[in-house]
Coordinates of C-alpha atoms in Angstrom, one line a residue:
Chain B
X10 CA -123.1 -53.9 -61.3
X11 CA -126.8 -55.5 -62.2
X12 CA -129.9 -54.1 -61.8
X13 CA -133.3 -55.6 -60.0
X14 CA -136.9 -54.7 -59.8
X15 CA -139.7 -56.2 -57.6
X16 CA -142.8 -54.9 -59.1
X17 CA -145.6 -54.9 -56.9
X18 CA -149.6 -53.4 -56.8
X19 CA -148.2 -51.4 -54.0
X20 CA -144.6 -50.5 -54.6
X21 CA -141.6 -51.0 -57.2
X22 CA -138.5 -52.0 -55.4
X23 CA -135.0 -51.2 -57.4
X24 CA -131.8 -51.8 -56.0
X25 CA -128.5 -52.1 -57.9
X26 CA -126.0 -54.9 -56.7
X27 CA -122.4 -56.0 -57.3
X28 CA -121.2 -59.4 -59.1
X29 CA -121.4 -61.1 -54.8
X30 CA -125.3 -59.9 -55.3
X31 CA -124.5 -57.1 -52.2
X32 CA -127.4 -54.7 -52.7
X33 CA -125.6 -51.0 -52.7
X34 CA -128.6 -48.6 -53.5
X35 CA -132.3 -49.0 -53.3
X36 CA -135.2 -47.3 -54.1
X37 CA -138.7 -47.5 -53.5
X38 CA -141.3 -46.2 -55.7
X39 CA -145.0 -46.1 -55.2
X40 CA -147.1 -48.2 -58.2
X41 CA -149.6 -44.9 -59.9
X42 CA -149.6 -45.4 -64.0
X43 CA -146.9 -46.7 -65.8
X44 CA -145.5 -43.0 -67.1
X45 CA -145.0 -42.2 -63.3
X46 CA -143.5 -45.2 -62.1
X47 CA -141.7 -46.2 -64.8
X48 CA -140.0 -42.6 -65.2
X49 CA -138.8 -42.8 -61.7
X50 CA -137.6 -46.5 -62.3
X51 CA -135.6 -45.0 -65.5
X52 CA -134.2 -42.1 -63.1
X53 CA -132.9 -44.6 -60.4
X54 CA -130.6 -46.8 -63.1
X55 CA -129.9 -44.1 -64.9
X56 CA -126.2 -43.2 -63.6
X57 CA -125.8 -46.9 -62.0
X58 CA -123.7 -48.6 -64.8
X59 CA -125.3 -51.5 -64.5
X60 CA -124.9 -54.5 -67.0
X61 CA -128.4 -56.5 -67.3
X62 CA -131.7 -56.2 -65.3
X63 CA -133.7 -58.7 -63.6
X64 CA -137.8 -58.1 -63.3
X65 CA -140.3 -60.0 -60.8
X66 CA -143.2 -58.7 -61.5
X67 CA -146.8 -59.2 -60.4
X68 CA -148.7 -61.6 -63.3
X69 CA -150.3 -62.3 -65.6
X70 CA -147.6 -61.3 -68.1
X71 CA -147.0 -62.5 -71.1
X72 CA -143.5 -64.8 -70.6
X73 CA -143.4 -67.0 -74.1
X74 CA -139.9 -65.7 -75.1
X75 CA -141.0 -66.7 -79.0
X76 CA -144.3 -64.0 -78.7
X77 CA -144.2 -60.8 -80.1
X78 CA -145.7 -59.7 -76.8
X79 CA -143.2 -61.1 -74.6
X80 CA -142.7 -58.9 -71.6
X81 CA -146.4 -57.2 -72.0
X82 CA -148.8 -57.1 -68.8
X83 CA -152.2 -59.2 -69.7
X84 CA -154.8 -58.5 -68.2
X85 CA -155.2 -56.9 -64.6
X86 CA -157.4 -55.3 -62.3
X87 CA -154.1 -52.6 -62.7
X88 CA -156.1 -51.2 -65.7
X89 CA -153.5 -48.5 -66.1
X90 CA -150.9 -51.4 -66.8
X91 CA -152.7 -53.9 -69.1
X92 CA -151.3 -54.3 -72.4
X93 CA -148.0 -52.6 -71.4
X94 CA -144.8 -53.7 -72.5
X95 CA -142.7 -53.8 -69.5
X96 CA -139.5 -55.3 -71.1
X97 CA -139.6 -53.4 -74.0
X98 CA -140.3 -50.2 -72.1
X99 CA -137.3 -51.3 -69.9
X100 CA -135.0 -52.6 -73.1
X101 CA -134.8 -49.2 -74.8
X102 CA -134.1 -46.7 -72.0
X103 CA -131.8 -48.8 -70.3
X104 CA -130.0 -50.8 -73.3
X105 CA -129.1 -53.5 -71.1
X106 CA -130.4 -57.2 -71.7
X107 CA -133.7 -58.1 -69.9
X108 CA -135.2 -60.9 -67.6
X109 CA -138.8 -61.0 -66.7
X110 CA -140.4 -63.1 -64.3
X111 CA -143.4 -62.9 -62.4
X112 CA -142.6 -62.2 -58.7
X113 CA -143.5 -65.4 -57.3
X114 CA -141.3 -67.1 -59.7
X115 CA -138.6 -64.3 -58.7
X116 CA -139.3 -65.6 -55.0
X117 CA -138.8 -69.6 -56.3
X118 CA -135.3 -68.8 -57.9
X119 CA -134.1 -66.5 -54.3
X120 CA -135.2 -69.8 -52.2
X121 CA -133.6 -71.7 -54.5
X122 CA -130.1 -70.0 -54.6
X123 CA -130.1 -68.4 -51.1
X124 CA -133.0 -69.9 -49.2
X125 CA -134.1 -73.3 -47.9
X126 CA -134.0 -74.7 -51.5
X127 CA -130.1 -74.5 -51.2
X128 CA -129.1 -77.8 -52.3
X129 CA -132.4 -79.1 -53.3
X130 CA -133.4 -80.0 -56.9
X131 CA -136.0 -77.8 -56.8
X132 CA -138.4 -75.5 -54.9
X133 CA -142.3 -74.8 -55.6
X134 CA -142.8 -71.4 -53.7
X135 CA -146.4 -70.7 -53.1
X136 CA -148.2 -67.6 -51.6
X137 CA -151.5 -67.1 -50.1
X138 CA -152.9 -63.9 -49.7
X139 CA -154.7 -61.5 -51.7
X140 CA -154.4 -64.3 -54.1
X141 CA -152.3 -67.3 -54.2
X142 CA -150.1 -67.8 -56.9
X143 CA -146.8 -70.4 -57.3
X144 CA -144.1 -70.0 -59.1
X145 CA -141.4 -73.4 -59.4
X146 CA -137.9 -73.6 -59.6
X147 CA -136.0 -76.6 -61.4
X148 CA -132.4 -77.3 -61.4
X149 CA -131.6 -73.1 -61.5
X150 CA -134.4 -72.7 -64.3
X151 CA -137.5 -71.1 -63.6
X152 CA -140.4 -73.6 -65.6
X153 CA -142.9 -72.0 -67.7
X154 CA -144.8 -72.8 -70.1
X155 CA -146.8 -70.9 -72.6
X156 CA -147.6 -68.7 -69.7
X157 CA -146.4 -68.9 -66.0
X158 CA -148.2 -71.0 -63.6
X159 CA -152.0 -70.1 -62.0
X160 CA -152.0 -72.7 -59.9
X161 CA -153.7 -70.7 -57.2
X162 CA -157.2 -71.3 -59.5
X163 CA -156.6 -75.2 -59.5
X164 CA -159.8 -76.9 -58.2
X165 CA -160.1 -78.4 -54.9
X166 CA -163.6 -80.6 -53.4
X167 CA -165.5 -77.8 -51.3
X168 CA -166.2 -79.3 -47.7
X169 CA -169.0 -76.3 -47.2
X170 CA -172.5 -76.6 -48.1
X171 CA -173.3 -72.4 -47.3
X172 CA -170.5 -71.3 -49.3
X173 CA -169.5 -70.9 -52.8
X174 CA -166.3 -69.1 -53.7
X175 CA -165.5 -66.0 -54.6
X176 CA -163.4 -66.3 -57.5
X177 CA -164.3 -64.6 -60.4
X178 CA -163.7 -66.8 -62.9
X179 CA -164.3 -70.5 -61.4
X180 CA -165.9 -69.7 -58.2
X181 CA -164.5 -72.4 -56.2
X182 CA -160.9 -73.3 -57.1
X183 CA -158.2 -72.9 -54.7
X184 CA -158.0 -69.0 -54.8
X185 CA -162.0 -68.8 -54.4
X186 CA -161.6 -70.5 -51.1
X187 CA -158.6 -70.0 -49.2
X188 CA -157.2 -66.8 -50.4
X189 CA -157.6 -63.8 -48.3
X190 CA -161.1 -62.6 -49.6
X191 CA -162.6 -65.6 -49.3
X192 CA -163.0 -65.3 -45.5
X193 CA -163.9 -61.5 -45.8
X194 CA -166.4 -63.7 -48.6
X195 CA -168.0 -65.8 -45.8
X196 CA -168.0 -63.8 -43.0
X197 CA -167.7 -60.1 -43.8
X198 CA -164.4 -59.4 -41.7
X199 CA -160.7 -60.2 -42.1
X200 CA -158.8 -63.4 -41.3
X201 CA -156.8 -61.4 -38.4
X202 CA -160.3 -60.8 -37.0
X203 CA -160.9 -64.1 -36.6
X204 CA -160.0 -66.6 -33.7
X205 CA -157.3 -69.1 -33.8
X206 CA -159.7 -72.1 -33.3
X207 CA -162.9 -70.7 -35.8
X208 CA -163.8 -73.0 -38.4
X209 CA -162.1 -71.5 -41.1
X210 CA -158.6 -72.8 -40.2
X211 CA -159.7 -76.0 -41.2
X212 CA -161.8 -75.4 -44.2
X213 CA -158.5 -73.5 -45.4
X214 CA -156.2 -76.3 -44.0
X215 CA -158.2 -78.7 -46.0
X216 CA -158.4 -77.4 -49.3
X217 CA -154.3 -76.2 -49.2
X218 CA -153.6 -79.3 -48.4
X219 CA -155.5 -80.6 -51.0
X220 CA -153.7 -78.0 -53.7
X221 CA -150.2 -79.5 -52.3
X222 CA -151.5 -83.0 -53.1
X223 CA -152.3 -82.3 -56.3
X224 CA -149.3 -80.1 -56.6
X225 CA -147.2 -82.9 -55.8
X226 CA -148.2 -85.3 -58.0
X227 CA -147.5 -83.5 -61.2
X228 CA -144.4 -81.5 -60.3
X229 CA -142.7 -83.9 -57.6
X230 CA -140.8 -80.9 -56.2
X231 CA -138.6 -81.7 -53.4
X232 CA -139.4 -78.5 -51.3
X233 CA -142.8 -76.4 -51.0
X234 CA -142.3 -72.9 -49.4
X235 CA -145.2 -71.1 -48.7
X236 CA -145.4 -67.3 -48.0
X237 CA -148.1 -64.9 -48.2
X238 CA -150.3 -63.0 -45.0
X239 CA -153.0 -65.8 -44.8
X240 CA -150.6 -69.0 -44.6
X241 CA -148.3 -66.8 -41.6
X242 CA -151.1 -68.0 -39.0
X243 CA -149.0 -70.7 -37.5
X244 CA -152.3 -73.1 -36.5
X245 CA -153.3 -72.8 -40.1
X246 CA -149.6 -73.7 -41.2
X247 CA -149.9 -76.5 -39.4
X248 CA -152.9 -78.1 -41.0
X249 CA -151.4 -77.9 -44.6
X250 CA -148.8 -80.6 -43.6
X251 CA -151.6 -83.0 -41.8
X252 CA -154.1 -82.6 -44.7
X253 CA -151.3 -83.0 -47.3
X254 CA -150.2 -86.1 -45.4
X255 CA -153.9 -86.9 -45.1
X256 CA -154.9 -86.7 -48.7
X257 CA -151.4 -88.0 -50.1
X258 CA -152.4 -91.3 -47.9
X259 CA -148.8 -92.5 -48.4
X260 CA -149.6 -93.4 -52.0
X261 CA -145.9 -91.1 -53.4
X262 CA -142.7 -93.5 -51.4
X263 CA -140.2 -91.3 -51.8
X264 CA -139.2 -90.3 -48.1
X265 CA -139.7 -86.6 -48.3
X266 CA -143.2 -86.8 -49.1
X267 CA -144.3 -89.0 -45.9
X268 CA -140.9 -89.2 -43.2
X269 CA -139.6 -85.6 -44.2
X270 CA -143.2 -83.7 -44.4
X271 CA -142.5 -81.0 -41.6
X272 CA -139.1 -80.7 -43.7
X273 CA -140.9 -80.5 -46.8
X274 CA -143.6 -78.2 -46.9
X275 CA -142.0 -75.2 -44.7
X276 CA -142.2 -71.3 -44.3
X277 CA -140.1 -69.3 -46.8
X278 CA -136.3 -68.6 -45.5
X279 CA -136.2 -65.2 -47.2
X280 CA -138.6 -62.7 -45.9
X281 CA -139.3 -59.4 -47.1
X282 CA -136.4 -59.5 -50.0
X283 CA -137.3 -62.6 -51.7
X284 CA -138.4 -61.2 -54.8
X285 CA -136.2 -58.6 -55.4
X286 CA -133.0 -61.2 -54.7
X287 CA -134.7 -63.5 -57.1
X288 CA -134.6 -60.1 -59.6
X289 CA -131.1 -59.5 -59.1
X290 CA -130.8 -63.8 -60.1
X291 CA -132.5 -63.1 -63.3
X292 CA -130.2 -60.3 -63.9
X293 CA -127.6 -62.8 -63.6
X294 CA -129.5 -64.9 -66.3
X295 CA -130.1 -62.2 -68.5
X296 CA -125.6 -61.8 -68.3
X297 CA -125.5 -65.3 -69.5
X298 CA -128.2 -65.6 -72.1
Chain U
X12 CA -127.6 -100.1 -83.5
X13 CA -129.9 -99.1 -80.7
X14 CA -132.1 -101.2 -78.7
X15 CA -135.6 -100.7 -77.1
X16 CA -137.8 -102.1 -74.9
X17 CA -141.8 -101.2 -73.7
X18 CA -142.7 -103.1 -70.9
X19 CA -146.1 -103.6 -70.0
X20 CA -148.2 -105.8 -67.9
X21 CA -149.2 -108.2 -69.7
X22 CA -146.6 -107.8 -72.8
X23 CA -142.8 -106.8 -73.1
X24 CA -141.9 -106.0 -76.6
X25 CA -138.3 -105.5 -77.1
X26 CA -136.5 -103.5 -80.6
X27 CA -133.8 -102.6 -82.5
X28 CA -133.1 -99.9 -84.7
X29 CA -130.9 -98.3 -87.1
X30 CA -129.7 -95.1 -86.5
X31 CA -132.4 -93.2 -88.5
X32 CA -135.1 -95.2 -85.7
X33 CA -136.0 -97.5 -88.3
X34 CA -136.8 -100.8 -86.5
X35 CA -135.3 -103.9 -87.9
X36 CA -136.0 -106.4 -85.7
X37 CA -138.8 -107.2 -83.1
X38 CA -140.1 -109.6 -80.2
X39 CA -142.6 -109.6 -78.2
X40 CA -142.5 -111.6 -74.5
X41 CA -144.9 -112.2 -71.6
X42 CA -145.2 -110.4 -68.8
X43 CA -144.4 -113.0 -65.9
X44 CA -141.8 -113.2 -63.4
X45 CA -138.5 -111.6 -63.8
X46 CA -136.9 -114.6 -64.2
X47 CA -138.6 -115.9 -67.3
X48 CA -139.3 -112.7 -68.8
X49 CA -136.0 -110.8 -68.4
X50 CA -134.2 -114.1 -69.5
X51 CA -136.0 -113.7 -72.6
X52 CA -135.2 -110.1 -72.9
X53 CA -131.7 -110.9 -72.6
X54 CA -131.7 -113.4 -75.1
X55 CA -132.7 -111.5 -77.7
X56 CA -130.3 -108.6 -77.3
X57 CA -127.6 -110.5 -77.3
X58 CA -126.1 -110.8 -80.6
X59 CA -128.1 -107.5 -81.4
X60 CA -124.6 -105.3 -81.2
X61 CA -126.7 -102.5 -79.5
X62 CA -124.6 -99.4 -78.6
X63 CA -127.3 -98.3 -75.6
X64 CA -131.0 -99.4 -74.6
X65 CA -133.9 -97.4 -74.0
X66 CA -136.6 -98.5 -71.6
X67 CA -140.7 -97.7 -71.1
X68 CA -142.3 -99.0 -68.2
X69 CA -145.2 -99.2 -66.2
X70 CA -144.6 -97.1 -62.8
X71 CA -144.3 -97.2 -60.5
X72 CA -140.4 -96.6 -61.0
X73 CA -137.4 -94.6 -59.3
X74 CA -136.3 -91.9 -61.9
X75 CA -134.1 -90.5 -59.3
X76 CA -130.5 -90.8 -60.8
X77 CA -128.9 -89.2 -57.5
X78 CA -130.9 -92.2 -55.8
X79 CA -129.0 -95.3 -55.0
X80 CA -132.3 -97.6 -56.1
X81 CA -132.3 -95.5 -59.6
X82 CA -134.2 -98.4 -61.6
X83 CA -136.1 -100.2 -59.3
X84 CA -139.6 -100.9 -59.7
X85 CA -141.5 -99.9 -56.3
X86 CA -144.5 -101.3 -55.0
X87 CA -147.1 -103.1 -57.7
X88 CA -149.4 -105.2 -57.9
X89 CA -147.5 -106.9 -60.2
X90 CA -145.5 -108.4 -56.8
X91 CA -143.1 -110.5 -58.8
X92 CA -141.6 -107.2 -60.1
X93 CA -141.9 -105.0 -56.6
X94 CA -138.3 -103.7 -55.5
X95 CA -136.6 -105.4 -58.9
X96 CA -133.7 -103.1 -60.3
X97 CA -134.3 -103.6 -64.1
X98 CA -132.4 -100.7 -64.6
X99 CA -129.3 -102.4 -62.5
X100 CA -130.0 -106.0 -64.5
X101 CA -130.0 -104.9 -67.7
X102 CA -127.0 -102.5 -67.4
X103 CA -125.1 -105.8 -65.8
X104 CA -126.7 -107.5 -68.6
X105 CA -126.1 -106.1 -71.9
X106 CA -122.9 -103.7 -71.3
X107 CA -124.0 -100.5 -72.8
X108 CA -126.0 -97.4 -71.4
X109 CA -129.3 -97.5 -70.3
X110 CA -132.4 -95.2 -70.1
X111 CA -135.3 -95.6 -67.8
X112 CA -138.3 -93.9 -67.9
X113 CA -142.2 -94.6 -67.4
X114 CA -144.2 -95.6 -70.3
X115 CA -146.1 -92.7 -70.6
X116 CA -143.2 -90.3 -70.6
X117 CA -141.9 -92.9 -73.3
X118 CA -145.0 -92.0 -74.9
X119 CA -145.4 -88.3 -74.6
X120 CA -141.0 -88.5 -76.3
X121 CA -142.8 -90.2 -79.1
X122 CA -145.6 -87.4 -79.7
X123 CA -142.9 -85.1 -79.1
X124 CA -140.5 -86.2 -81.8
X125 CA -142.6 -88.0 -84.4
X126 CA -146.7 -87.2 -83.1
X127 CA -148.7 -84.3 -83.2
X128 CA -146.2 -82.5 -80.7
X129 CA -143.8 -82.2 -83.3
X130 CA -142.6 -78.7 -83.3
X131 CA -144.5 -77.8 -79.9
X132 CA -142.4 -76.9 -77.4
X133 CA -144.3 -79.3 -75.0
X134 CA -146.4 -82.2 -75.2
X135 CA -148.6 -83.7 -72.3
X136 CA -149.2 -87.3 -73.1
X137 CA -151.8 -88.8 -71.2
X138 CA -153.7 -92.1 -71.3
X139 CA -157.2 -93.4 -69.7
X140 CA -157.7 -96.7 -69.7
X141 CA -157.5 -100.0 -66.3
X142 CA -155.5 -96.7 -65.0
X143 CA -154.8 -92.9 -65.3
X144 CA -151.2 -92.1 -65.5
X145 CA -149.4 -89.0 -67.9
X146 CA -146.1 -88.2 -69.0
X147 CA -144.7 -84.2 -69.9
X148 CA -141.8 -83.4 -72.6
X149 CA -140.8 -80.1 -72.7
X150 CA -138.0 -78.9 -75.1
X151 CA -137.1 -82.8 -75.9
X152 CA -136.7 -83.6 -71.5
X153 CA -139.0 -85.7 -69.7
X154 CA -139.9 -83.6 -66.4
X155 CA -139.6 -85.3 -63.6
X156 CA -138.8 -84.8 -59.8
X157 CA -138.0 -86.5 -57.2
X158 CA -140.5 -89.6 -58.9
X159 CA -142.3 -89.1 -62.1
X160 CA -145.2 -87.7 -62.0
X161 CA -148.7 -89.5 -60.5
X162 CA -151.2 -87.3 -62.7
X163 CA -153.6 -89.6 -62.7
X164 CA -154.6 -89.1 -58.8
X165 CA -155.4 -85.9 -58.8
X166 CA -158.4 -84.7 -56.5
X167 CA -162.0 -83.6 -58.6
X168 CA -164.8 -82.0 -57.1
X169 CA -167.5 -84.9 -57.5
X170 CA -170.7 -84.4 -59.0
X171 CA -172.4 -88.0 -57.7
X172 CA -174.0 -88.5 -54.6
X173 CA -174.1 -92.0 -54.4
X174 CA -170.6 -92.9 -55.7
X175 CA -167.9 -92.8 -53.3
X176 CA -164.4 -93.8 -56.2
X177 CA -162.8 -96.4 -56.1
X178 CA -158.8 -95.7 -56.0
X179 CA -157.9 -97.5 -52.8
X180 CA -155.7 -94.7 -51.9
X181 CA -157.8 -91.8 -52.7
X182 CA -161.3 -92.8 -53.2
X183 CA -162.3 -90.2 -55.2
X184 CA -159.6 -88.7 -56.9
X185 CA -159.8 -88.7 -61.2
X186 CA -158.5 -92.2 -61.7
X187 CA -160.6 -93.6 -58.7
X188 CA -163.8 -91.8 -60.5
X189 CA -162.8 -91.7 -64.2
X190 CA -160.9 -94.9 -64.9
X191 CA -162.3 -97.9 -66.4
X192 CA -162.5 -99.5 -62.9
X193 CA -165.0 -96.7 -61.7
X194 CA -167.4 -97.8 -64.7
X195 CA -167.7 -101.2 -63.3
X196 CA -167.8 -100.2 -59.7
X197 CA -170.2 -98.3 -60.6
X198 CA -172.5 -100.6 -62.6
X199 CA -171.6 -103.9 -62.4
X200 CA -170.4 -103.9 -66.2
X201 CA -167.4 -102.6 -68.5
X202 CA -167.8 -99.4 -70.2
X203 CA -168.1 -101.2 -73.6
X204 CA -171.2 -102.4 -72.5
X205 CA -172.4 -98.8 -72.0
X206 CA -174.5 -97.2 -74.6
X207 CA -173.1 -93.8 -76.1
X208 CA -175.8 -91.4 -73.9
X209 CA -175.4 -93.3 -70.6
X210 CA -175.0 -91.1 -67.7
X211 CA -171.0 -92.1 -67.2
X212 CA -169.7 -90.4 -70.1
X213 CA -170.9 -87.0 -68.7
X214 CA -169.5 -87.8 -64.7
X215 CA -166.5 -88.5 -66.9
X216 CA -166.4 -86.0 -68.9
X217 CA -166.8 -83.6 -66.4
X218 CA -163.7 -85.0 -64.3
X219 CA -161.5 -85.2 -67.0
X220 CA -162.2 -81.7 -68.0
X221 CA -161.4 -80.8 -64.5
X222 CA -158.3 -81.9 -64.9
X223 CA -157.3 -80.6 -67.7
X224 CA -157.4 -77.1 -66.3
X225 CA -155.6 -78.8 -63.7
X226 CA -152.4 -79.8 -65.7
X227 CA -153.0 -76.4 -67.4
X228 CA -152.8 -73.9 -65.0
X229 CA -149.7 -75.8 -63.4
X230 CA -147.7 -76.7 -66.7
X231 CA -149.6 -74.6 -69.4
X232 CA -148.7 -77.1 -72.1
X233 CA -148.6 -77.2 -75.7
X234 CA -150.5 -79.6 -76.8
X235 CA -152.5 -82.3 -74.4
X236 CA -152.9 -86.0 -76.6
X237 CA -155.4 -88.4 -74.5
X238 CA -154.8 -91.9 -75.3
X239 CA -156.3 -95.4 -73.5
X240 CA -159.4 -97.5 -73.9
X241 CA -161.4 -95.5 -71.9
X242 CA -160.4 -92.0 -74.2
X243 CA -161.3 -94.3 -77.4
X244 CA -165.2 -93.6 -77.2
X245 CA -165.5 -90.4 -79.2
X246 CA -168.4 -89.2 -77.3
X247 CA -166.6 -88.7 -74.4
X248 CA -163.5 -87.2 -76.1
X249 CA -165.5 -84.5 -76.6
X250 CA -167.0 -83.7 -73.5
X251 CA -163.3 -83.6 -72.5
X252 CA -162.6 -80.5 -74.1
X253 CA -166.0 -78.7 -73.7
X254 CA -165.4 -79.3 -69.7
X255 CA -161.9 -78.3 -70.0
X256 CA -163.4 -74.7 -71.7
X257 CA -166.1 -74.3 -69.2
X258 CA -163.9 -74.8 -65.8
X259 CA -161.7 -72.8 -67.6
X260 CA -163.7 -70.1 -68.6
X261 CA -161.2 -67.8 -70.1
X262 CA -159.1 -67.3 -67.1
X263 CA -155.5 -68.0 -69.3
X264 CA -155.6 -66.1 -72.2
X265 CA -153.1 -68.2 -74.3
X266 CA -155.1 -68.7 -77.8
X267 CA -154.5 -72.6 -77.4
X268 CA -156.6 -72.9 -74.1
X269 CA -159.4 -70.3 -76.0
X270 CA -159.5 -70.3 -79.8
X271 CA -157.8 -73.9 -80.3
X272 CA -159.1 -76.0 -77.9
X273 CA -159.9 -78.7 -80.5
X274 CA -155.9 -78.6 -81.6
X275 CA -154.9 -78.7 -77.8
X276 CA -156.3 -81.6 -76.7
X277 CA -156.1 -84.2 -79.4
X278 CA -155.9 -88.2 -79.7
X279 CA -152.1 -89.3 -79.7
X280 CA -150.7 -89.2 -83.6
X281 CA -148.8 -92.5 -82.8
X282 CA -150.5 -95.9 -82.2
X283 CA -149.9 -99.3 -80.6
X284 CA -145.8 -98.2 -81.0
X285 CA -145.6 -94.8 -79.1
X286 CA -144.3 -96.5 -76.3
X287 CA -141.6 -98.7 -78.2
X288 CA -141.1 -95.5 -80.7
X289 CA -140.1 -93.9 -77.3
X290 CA -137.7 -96.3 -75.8
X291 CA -135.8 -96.0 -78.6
X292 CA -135.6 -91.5 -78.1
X293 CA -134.3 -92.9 -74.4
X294 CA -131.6 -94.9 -75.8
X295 CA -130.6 -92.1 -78.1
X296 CA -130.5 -90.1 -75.0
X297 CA -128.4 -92.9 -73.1
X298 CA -126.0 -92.5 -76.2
X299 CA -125.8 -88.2 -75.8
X300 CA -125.1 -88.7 -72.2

């Protein structure tokens, strides 16, 4: 058996699974201060036998396998978890080997091996929420560098005059104007407030397709998934392929960035599950390492 | 022996080198047709005894090895050279295995094994000059995808009113605003001809900085070297960096993105050669395959 967690703000999902990757227990346990969660993470494996863990995890988290921090929550508005060190924490009670991700990079390597990036070279899965973040998926390995990617804070050209960004950090980079709180930023109510033809669509539209450009041009990934609350409004969707196509102004050749764009930039396969298959895949990695 | 060849332009320059990369002999041709120039190339290979060739050249290229046009140059304005598989002629040609890759991932292979990148587990080469272009290395591989990367057209948020770009695909994107060919759309006159505390250095500045934190927050590097006529006046170099700080602002918490900015982004260790230096890296790795 191999172990998997999804850590979220919200939740912890553990499950246990056998060498197919059949789940065959799960458990869900609310996110309150590390000696809470974490003890009832410890209780679930306990018994379970299993042979390596796989973590997704909500970033940023310190992944430079040559730190002496690797595995330690950075920074977060999770105060209670900064600065803890989730794979050593994890490492000693369990005495199993280790793999920690961040949970959209969890999502990548579950589209990659069980969703629409089956057979594809590699898969840049992106979510827009809360946040956005990205994680990308390269021939089975997930690609980091010193840290995991933030591409959600890349910067994108503003097409508002009344409107600055809400990011905390750079204002108006991709996360400051298309994530979720940017429209509760503009206009003081939610996205599912608003109507399917107000403005916003295409502001939003505008600058994700921007992001993919630019996204595009550096990684060359040969499928974009994107996920999250915000992109699941299906007129929005739609304007991420025709500014991507837009901005990209045929200037990459290779067919699945102009003939194959509605193949190319598509909704995730896996829903709900996605990061905590991707977990029980870097369970599998931690077997082999 | 090996063999290696940077292709440029205006210049091919063509190597060979003992097995410790020293280089014993050299040429350089002209860039014209094919015909002429690849006859050359040809020529002096010969009687060379090379056991596999490396190859640098301007892009655009297909690094796609699953593709069936793997080696062919793609549209240029260099229209003698548009759809010619170099890759499939000097295979054909000279008998042994051959290595293609871009110039500037030849480049960022050089900083990687013999520049500044030595020992870094990633090196982001990138060069400024009639064009924008970049190359990544991480753990010894050149990243591509489905093409190599296009770095160099990444969207900026402009700060000029009354300057529109000039990239004929993107207007405005950082090689439309920040290449040498924005300096003369701009004014009338080269860059050279620009005195230290012109305006330009500080639009350019700014946009180069921008994407900086670009590449960084997508492929969080080790080191970043800037090469190209443009990234040659000093007074620019380092409004590079203090831009790349400021959109920054703290948000990755790495210590080379904070404390060492100054050893992050650098001018390349290797000259004139680091694209020749790094043909010869490919042909080792058309040996290994």
């Amino acid at each position: 058996m191999i172990g998997g967690i999804e850590a979220g703000g919200t939740k912890f999902v553990c499950c246990v699974a056998d060498e197919n990757m059949n789940i065959t227990d799960r458990v869900t346990i609310e996110t309150r201060e590390p000696e809470y969660t974490m003890g009832k993470v410890f209780e679930f494996f306990k018994d379970k036998e299993i042979k390596s863990l796989g973590l997704a995890i909500f970033g940023p988290i310190d992944v430079d396998k040559s730190s002496e921090t690797y595995g330690t929550i950075l920074k977060t508005p999770k105060l209670a978890w900064a600065n803890y060190n989730i794979y050593e924490a994890l490492t000693k009670e369990l005495k199993v080997p280790v793999e920690v991700e961040t949970d959209v990079n969890g999502a990548a390597l579950s589209e990659y091996y069980e969703g629409h990036g089956k057979g594809r070279k590699s898969v840049l899965y992106i979510t827009i929420g809360t946040g956005i973040g990205a994680g990308f998926v390269s021939g089975g390995e997930v690609i980091n560098g010193l840290t995991h990617p933030e591409m959600g804070h890349v910067l994108i050209q503003s097409r508002e005059e009344d409107f600055d960004g809400v990011c905390p950090f750079h204002k108006n980079c991709l996360e400051g104007m298309a994530a979720g709180p940017s429209i509760l930023g503009r206009y003081g109510v939610k996205g599912t407030e608003l109507p399917a033809d107000h403005e916003v669509w295409d502001y939003i539209g505008d600058y994700v397709g921007q992001a993919l450009m630019t996204y595009t041009l550096i990684l060359a990934p040969d499928i974009i998934l994107i996920g999250g609350g915000v992109a699941r409004q299906e007129q929005l969707f739609k304007k991420f392929k025709e500014n991507f196509s837009k901005y990209m102004n045929g200037y990459l050749s290779h067919k699945r960035y102009i003939d194959e764009v509605d193949d190319y930039i598509k909704y995730p396969k896996n829903g709900q599950d996605a990061g905590l298959v991707g977990s029980l895949y870097l369970a599998k990695k931690a077997l082999d390492r």
